[in-house]
mmCIF file of C-alpha atoms in Angstrom:
data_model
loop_
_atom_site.group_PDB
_atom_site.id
_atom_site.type_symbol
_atom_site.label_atom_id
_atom_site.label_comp_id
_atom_site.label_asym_id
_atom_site.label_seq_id
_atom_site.Cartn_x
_atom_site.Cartn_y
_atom_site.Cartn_z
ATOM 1 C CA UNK A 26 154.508 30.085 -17.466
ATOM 2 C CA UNK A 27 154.816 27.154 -20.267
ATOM 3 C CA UNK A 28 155.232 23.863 -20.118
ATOM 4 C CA UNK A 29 156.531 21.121 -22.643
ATOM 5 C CA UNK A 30 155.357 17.324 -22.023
ATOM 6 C CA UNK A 31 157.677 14.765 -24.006
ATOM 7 C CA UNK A 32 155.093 12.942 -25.361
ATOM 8 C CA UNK A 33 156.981 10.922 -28.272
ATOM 9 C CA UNK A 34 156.456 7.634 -29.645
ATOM 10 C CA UNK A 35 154.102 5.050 -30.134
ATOM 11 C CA UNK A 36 154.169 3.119 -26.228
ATOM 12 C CA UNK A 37 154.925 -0.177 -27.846
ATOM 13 C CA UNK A 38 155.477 -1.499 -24.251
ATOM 14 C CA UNK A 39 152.362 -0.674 -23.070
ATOM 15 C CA UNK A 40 150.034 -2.469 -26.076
ATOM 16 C CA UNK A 41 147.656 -3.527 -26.692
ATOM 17 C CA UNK A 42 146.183 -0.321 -24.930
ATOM 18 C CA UNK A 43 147.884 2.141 -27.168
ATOM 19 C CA UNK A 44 146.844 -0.084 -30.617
ATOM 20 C CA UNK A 45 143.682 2.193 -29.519
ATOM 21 C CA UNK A 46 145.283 5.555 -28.354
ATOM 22 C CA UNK A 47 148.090 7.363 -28.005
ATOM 23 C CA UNK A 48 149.835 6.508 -24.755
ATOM 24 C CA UNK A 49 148.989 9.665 -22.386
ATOM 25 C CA UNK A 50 145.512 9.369 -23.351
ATOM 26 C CA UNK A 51 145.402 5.689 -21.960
ATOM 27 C CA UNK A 52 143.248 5.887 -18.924
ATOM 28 C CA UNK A 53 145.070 5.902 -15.344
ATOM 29 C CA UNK A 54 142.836 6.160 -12.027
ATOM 30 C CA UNK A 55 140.063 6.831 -14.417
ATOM 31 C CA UNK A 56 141.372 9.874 -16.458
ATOM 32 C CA UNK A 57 143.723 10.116 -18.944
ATOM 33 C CA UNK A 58 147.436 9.929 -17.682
ATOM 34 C CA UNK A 59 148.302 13.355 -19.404
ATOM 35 C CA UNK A 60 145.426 14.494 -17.663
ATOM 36 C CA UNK A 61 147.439 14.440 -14.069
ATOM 37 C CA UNK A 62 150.055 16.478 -15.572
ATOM 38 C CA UNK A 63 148.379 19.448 -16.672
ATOM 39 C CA UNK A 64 145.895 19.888 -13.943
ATOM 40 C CA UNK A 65 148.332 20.288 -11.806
ATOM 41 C CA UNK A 66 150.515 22.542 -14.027
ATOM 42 C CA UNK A 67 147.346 24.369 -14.615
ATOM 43 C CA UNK A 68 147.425 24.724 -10.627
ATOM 44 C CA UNK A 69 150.850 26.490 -10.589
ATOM 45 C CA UNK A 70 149.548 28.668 -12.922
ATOM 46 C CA UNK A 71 151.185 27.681 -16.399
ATOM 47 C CA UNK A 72 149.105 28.816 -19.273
ATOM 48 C CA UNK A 73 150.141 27.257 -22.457
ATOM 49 C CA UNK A 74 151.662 23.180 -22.540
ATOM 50 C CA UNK A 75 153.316 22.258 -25.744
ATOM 51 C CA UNK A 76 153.045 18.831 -26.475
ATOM 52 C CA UNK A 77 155.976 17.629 -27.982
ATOM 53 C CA UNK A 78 155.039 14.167 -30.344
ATOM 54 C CA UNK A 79 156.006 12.352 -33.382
ATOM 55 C CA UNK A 80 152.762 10.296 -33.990
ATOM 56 C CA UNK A 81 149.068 10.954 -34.031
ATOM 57 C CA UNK A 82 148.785 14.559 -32.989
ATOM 58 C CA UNK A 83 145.348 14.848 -34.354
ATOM 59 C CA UNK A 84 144.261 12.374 -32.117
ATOM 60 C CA UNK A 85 146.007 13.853 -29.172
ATOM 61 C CA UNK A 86 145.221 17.303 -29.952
ATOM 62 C CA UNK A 87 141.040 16.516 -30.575
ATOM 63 C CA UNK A 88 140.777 14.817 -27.828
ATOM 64 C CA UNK A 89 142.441 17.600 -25.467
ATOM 65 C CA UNK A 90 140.292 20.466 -27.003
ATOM 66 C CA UNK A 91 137.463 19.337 -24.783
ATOM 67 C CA UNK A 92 139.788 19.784 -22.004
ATOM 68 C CA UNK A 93 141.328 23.151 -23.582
ATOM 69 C CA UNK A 94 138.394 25.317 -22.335
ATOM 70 C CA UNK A 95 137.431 23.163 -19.375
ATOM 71 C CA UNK A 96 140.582 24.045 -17.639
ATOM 72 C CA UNK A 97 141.381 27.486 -19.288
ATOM 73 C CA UNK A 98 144.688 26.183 -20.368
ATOM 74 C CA UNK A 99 145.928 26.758 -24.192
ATOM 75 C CA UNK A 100 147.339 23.278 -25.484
ATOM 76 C CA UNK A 101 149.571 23.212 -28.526
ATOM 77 C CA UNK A 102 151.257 20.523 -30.299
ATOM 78 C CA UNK A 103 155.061 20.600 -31.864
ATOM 79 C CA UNK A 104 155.161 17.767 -34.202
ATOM 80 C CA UNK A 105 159.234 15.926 -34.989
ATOM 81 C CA UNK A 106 158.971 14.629 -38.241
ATOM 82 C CA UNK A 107 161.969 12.170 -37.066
ATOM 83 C CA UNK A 108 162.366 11.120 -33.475
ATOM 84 C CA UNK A 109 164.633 13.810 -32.116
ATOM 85 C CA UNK A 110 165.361 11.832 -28.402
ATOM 86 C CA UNK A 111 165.071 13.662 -25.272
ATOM 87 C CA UNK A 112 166.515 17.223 -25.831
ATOM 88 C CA UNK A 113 165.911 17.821 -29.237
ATOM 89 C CA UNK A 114 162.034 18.534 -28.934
ATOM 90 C CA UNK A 115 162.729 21.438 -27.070
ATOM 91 C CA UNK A 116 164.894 23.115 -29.411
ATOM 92 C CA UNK A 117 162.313 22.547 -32.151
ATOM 93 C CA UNK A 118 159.369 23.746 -29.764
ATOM 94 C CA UNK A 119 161.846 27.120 -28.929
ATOM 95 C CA UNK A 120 159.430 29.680 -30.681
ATOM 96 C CA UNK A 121 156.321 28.163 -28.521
ATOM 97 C CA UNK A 122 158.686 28.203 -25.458
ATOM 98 C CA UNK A 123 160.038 31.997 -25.576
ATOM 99 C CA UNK A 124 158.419 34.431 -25.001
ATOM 100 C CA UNK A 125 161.152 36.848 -23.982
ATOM 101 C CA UNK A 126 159.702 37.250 -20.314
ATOM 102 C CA UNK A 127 163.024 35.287 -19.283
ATOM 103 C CA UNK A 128 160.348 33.209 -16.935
ATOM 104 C CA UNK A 129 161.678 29.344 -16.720
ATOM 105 C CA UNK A 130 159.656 26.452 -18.361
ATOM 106 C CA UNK A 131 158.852 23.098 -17.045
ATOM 107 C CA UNK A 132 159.723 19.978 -19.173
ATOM 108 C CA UNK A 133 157.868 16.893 -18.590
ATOM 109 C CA UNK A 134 157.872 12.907 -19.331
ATOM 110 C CA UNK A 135 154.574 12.203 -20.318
ATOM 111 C CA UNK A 136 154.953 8.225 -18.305
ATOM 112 C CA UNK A 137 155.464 9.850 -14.921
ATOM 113 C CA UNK A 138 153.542 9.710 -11.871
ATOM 114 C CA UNK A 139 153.912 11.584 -8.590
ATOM 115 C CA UNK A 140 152.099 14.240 -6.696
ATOM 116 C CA UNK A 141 153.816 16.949 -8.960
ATOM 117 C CA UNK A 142 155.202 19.221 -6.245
ATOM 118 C CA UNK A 143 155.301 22.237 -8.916
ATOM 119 C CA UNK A 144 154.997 25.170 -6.492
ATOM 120 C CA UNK A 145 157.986 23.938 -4.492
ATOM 121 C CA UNK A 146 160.237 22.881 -7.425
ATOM 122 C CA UNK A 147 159.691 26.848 -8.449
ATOM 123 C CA UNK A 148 160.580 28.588 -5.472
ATOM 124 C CA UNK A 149 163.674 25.903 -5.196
ATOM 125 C CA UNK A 150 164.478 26.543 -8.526
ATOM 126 C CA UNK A 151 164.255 30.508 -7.720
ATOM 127 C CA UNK A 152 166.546 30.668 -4.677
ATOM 128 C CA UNK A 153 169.432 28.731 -6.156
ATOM 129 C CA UNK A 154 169.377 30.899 -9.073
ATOM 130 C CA UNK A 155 171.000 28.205 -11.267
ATOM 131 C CA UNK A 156 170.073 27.408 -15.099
ATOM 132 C CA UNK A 157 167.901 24.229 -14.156
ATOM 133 C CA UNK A 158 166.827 22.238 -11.349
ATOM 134 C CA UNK A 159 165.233 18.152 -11.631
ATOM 135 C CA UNK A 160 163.786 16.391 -9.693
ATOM 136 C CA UNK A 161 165.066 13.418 -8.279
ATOM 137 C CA UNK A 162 163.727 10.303 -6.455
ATOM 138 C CA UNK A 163 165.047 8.262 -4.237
ATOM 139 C CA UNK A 164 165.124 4.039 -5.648
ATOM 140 C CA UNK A 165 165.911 0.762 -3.315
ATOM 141 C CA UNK A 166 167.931 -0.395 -6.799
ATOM 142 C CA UNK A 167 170.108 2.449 -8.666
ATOM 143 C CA UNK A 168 172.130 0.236 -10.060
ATOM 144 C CA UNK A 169 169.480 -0.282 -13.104
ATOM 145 C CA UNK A 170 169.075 3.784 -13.508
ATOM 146 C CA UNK A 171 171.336 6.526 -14.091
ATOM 147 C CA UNK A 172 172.063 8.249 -10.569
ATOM 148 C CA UNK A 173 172.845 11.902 -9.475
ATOM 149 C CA UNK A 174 175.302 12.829 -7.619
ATOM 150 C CA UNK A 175 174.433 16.150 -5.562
ATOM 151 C CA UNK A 176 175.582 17.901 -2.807
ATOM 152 C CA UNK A 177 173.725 17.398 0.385
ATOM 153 C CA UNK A 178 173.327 20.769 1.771
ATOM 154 C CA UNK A 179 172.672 22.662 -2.073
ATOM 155 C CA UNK A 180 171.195 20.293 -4.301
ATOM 156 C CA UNK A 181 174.092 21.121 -6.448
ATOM 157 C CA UNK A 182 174.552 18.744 -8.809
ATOM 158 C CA UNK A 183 178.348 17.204 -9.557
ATOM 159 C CA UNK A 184 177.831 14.295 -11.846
ATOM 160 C CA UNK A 185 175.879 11.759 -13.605
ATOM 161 C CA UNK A 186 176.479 8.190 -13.555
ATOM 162 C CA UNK A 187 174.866 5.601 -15.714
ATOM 163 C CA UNK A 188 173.933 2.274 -14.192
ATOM 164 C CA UNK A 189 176.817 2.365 -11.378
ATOM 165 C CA UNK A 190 178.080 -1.124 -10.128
ATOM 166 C CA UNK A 191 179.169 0.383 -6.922
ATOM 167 C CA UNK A 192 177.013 2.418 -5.056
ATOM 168 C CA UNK A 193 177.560 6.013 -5.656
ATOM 169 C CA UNK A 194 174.048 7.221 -4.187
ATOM 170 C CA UNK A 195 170.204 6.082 -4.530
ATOM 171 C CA UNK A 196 169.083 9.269 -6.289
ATOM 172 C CA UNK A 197 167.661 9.214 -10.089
ATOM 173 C CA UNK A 198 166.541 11.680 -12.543
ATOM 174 C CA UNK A 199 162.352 11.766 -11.781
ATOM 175 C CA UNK A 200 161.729 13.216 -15.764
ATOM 176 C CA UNK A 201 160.758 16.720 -14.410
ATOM 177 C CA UNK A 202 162.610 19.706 -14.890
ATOM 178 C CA UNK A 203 162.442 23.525 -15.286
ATOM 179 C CA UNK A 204 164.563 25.483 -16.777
ATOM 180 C CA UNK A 205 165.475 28.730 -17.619
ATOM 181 C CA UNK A 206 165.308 29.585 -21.316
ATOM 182 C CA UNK A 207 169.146 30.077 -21.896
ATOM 183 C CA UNK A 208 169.291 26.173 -21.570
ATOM 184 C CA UNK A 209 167.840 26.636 -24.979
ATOM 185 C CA UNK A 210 170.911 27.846 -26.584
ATOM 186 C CA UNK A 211 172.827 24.308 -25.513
ATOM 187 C CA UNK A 212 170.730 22.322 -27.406
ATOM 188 C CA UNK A 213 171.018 22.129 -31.179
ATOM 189 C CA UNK A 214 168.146 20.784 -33.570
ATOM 190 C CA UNK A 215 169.207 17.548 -34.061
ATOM 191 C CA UNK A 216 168.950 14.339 -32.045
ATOM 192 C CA UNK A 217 169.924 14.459 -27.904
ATOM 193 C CA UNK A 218 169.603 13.223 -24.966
ATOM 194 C CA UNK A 219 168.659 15.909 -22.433
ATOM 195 C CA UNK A 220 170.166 13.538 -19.694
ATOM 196 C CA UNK A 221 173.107 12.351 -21.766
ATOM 197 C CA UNK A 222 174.426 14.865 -23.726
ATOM 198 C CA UNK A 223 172.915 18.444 -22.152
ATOM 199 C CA UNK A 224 172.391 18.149 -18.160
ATOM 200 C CA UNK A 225 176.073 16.587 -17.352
ATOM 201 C CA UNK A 226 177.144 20.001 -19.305
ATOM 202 C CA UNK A 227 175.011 22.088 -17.165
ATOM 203 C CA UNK A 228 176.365 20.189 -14.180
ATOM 204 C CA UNK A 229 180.167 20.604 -15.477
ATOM 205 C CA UNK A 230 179.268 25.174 -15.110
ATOM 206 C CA UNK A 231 178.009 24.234 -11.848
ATOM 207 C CA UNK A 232 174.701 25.752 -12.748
ATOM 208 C CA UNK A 233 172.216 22.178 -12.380
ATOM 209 C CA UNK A 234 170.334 21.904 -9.140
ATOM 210 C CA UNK A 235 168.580 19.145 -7.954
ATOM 211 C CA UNK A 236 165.594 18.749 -5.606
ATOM 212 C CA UNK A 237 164.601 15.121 -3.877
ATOM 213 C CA UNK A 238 160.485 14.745 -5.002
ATOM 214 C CA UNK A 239 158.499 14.112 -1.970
ATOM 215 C CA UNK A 240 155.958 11.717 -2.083
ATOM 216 C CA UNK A 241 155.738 8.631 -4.856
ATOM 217 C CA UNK A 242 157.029 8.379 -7.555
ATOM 218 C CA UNK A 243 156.274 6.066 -11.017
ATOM 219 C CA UNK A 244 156.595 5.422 -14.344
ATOM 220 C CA UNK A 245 153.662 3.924 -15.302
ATOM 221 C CA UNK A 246 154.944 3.136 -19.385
ATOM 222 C CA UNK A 247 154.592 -0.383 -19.114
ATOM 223 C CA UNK A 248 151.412 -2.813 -17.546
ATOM 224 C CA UNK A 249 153.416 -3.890 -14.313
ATOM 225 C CA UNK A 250 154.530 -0.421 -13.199
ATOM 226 C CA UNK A 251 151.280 0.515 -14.381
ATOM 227 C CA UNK A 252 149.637 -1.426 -11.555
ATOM 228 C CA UNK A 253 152.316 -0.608 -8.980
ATOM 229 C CA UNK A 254 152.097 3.272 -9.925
ATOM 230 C CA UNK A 255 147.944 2.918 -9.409
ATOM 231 C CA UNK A 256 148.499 1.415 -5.927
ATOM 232 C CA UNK A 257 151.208 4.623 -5.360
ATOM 233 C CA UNK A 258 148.226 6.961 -6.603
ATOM 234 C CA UNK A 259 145.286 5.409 -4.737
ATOM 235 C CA UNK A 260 147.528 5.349 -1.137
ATOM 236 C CA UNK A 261 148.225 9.004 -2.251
ATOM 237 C CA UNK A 262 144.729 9.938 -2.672
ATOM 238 C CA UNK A 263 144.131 8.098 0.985
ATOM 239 C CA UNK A 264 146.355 10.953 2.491
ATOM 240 C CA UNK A 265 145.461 13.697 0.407
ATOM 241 C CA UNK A 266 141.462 13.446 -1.100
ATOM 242 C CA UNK A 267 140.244 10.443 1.103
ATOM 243 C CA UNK A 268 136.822 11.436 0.017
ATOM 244 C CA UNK A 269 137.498 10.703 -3.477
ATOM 245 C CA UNK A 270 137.561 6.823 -2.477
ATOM 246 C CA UNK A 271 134.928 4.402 -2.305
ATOM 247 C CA UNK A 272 133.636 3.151 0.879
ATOM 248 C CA UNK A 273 131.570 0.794 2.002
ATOM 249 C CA UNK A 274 131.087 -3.154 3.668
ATOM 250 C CA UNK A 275 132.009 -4.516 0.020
ATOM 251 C CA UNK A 276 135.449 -2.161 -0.173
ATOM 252 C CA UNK A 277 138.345 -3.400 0.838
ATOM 253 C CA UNK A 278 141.621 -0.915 0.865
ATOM 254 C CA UNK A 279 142.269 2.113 -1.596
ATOM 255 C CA UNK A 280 139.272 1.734 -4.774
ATOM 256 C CA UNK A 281 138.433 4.444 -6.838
ATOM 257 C CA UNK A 282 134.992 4.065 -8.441
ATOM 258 C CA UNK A 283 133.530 6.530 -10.805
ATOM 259 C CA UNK A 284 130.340 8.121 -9.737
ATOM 260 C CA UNK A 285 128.764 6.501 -13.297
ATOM 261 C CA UNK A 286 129.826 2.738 -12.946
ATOM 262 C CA UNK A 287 127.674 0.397 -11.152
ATOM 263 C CA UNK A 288 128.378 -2.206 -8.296
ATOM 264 C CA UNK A 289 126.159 -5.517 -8.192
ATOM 265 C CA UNK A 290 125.145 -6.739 -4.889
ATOM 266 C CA UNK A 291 127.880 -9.036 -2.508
ATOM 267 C CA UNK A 292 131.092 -7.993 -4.534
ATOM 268 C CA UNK A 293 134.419 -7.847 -2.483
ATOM 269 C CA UNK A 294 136.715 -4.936 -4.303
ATOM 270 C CA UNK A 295 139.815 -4.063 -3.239
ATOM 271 C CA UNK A 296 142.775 -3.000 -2.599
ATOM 272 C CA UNK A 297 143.700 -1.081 -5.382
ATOM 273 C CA UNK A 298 141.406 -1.003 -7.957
ATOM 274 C CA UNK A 299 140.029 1.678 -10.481
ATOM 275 C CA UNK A 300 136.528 1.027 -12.060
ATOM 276 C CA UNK A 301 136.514 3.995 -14.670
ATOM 277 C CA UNK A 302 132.810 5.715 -15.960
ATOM 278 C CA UNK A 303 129.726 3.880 -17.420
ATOM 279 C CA UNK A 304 131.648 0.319 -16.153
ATOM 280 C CA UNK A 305 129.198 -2.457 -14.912
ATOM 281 C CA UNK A 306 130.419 -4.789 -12.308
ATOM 282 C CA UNK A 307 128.119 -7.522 -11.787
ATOM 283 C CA UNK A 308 126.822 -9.755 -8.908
ATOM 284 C CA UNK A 309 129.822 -11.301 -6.418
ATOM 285 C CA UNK A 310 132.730 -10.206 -8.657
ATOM 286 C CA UNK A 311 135.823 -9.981 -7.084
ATOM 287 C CA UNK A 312 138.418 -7.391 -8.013
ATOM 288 C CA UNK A 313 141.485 -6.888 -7.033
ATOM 289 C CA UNK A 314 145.284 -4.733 -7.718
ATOM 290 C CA UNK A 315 143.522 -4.086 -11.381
ATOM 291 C CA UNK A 316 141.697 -1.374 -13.460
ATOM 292 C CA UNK A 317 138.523 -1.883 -15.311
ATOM 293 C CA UNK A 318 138.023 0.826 -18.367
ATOM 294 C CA UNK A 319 135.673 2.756 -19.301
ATOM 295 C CA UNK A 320 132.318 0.619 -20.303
ATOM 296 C CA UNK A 321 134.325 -2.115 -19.511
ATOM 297 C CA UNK A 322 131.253 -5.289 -17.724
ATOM 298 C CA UNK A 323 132.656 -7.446 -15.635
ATOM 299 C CA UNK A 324 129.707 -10.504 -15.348
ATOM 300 C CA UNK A 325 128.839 -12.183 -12.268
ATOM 301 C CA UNK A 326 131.198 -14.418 -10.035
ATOM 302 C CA UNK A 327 133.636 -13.929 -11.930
ATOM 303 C CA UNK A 328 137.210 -12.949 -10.184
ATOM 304 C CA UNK A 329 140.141 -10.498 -11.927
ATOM 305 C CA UNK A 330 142.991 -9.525 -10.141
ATOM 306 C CA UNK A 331 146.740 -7.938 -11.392
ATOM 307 C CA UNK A 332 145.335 -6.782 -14.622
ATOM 308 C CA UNK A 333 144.273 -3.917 -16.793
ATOM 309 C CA UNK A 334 140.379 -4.796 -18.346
ATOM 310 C CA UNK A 335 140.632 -2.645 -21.567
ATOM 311 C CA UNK A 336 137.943 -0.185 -22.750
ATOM 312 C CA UNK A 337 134.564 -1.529 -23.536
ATOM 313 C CA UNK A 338 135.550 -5.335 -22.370
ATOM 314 C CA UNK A 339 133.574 -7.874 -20.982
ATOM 315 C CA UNK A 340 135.370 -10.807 -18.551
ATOM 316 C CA UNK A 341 132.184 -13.138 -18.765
ATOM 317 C CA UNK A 342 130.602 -15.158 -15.772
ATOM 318 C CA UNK A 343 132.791 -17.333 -13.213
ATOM 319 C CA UNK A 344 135.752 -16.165 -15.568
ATOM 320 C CA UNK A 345 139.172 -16.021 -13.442
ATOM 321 C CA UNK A 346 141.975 -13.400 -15.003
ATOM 322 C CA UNK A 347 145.036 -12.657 -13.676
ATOM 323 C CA UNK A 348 148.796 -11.960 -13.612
ATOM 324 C CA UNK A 349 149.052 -9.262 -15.621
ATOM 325 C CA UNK A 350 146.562 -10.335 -18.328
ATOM 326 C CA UNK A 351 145.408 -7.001 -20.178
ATOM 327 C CA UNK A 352 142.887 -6.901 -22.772
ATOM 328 C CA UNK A 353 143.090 -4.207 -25.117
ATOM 329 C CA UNK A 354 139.455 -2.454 -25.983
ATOM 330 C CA UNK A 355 136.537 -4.482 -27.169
ATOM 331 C CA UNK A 356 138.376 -7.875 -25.813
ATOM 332 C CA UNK A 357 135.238 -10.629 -24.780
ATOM 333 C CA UNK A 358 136.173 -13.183 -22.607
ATOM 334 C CA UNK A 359 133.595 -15.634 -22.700
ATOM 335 C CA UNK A 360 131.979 -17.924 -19.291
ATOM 336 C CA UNK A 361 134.387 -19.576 -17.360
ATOM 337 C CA UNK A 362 137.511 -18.822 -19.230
ATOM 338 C CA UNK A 363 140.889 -18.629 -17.123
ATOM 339 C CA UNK A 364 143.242 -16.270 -18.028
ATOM 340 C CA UNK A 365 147.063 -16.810 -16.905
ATOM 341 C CA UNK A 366 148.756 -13.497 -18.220
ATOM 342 C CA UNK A 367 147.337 -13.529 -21.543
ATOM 343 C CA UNK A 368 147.991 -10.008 -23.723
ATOM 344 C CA UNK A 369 145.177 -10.037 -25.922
ATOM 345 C CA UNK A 370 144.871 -7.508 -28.845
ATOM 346 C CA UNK A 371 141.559 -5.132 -29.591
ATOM 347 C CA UNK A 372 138.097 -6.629 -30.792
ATOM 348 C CA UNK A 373 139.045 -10.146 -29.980
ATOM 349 C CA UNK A 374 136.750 -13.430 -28.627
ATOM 350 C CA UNK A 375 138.637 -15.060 -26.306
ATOM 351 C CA UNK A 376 136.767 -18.936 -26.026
ATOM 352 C CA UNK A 377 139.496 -21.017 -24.854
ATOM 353 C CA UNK A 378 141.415 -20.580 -21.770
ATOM 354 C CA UNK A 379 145.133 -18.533 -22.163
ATOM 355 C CA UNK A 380 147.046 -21.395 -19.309
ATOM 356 C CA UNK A 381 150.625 -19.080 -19.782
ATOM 357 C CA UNK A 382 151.742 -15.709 -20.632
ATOM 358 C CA UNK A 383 151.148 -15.120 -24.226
ATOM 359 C CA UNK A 384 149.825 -12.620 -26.695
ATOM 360 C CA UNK A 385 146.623 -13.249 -28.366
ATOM 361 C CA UNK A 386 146.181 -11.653 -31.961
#
């Protein structure tokens, strides 16, 4: 089987992180956020993902060569020389999508987070014996998202509708799909929207399916979702890996720490936190709801919580940073600065305090 992954743009919203790299290779629970995705397509047994992008594929694709032979997975990129929206991708990817076997493809969002229930959206997919199936998730607010409409019993789906002011359901479209190749021949090489323009004509020949994703669901495109989707993952990991998690008297909650990072003496980390490889976390730190990157030192006494510590940063001693402050790689923060929500930009010296939200070039 194939997969595509809607890769896209440049992840403006989630910068300064992607100044550095393209968005799915930012780090999430200490690998790569792509990463997620084709491990566990790998696990369904899909052999080639297509990687659909308009900027820096030579970046993408050198970095996931590594990963090419570690997982036995072939990974291709189809480059848009103009931003084609949601649907248009995979008509220009259709020769890397076909290969006449008439086996369906998954399609992707590259900022989405969940446990990926790939085995079960297949044999769903299989029994109804419709064109395509997506998954949906269930939201407390659908009134910002577009909701589907399905039958109960079928997962049938009858209609779309786009921000509703009255409550028509709580179901949205959870950016992953698979369909069959004929939905190939709806979409023409130009600019679409797969949920727009191509599914609500799929839905009018009663051939759309939809199945409700178990588990969480997030996506994790800009820094506050970001941290929310990492709290999703960690309680996930609880149920499902529990052994992946640190433990210990100075753990508090879900924390994920990689076997290379370090942990000084009488730090309190926790809940929800991801140290990522080769980070050094010094004497009575406190950490918590926040990710520290990889190489990332974190000096003594110091205190971050609700924020994303960028690659190879350093939050100096007795330093306080929170609220959704993110540093992008190489930031310093220097002794006993507080940060209140600053967004500070790569390979920056930060020497005064940041007292409200603000971006720091």
């Amino acid at each position: 089987m194939k997969a595509l992954i809607l890769v896209g743009g440049f992840g403006t919203r989630l910068r300064p992180l992607t100044l550095s790299v393209p968005k799915p290779l930012v780090d999430f629970g200490n690998k790569p956020m792509i990463l997620h995705q084709i491990e566990a397509l790998k696990e369904v047994g899909v052999t080639e993902v297509v990687l659909a992008i308009n900027y820096q594929p030579e970046v993408m694709l050198n970095f996931l060569k590594d990963f090419e032979s570690k997982l036995g997975i072939k990974i291709t990129c189809s480059q848009e020389t103009e931003p084609l929206g949601t649907a248009g991708p995979l008509a220009l990817a259709r020769d890397k999508l076909v290969d006449g076997s008439g086996d369906p493809f998954f399609v992707l969002n590259s900022d989405v987070i969940s446990e990926y229930p790939f085995a079960e959206l297949i044999e769903f997919h299989r029994a109804h014996g419709g064109e395509a199936t997506i998954m949906v998730t269930k939201v407390d607010e659908p009134s910002k998202y577009g909701v589907v409409v399905m039958e109960e019993g079928t997962g049938k789906v009858e209609r779309f509708v786009e921000k509703p002011k009255a409550f028509v359901g709580n179901k949205i479209n959870a950016g992953i799909y698979l369909l069959n190749p004929s939905v190939l021949d709806r979409i023409e090489l130009k600019p679409t929207s797969i949920e727009k323009e191509v599914f609500p004509r799929i839905a009018a020949d009663e051939a759309l399916f939809a199945m409700v994703l178990p588990g969480f669901w997030m996506d994790i495109g800009q820094p506050r979702d970001y941290i929310t989707g990492l709290r999703l993952y960690l309680d996930s990991l609880r149920k499902k890996a529990p052994a992946r998690l640190a433990s210990g008297a100075h753990v508090l909650g879900n924390v994920l720490v990689h076997e290379t990072a370090v942990i000084g003496e009488g730090c309190l980390i926790g809940p929800d936190v991801a140290v990522g490889p080769g980070c050094v976390v010094e004497a009575g730190v406190r950490l918590s709801r926040c990710t520290v990157m990889r190489g990332a030192r974190v000096k003594q006494h110091s205190c971050v919580s609700s924020s994303i510590i960028g690659w190879h940063s350093t939050v100096g001693k007795w330093a306080r940073v929170e609220n959704m402050t993110i540093l992008g790689e190489d930031v310093h923060v220097c002794d006993e600065i507080y940060s209140n929500g600053g967004v500070v930009l790569p390979h920056k010296e930060i020497k005064s305090s940041i007292l409200k939200p603000e971006i720091v070039m």
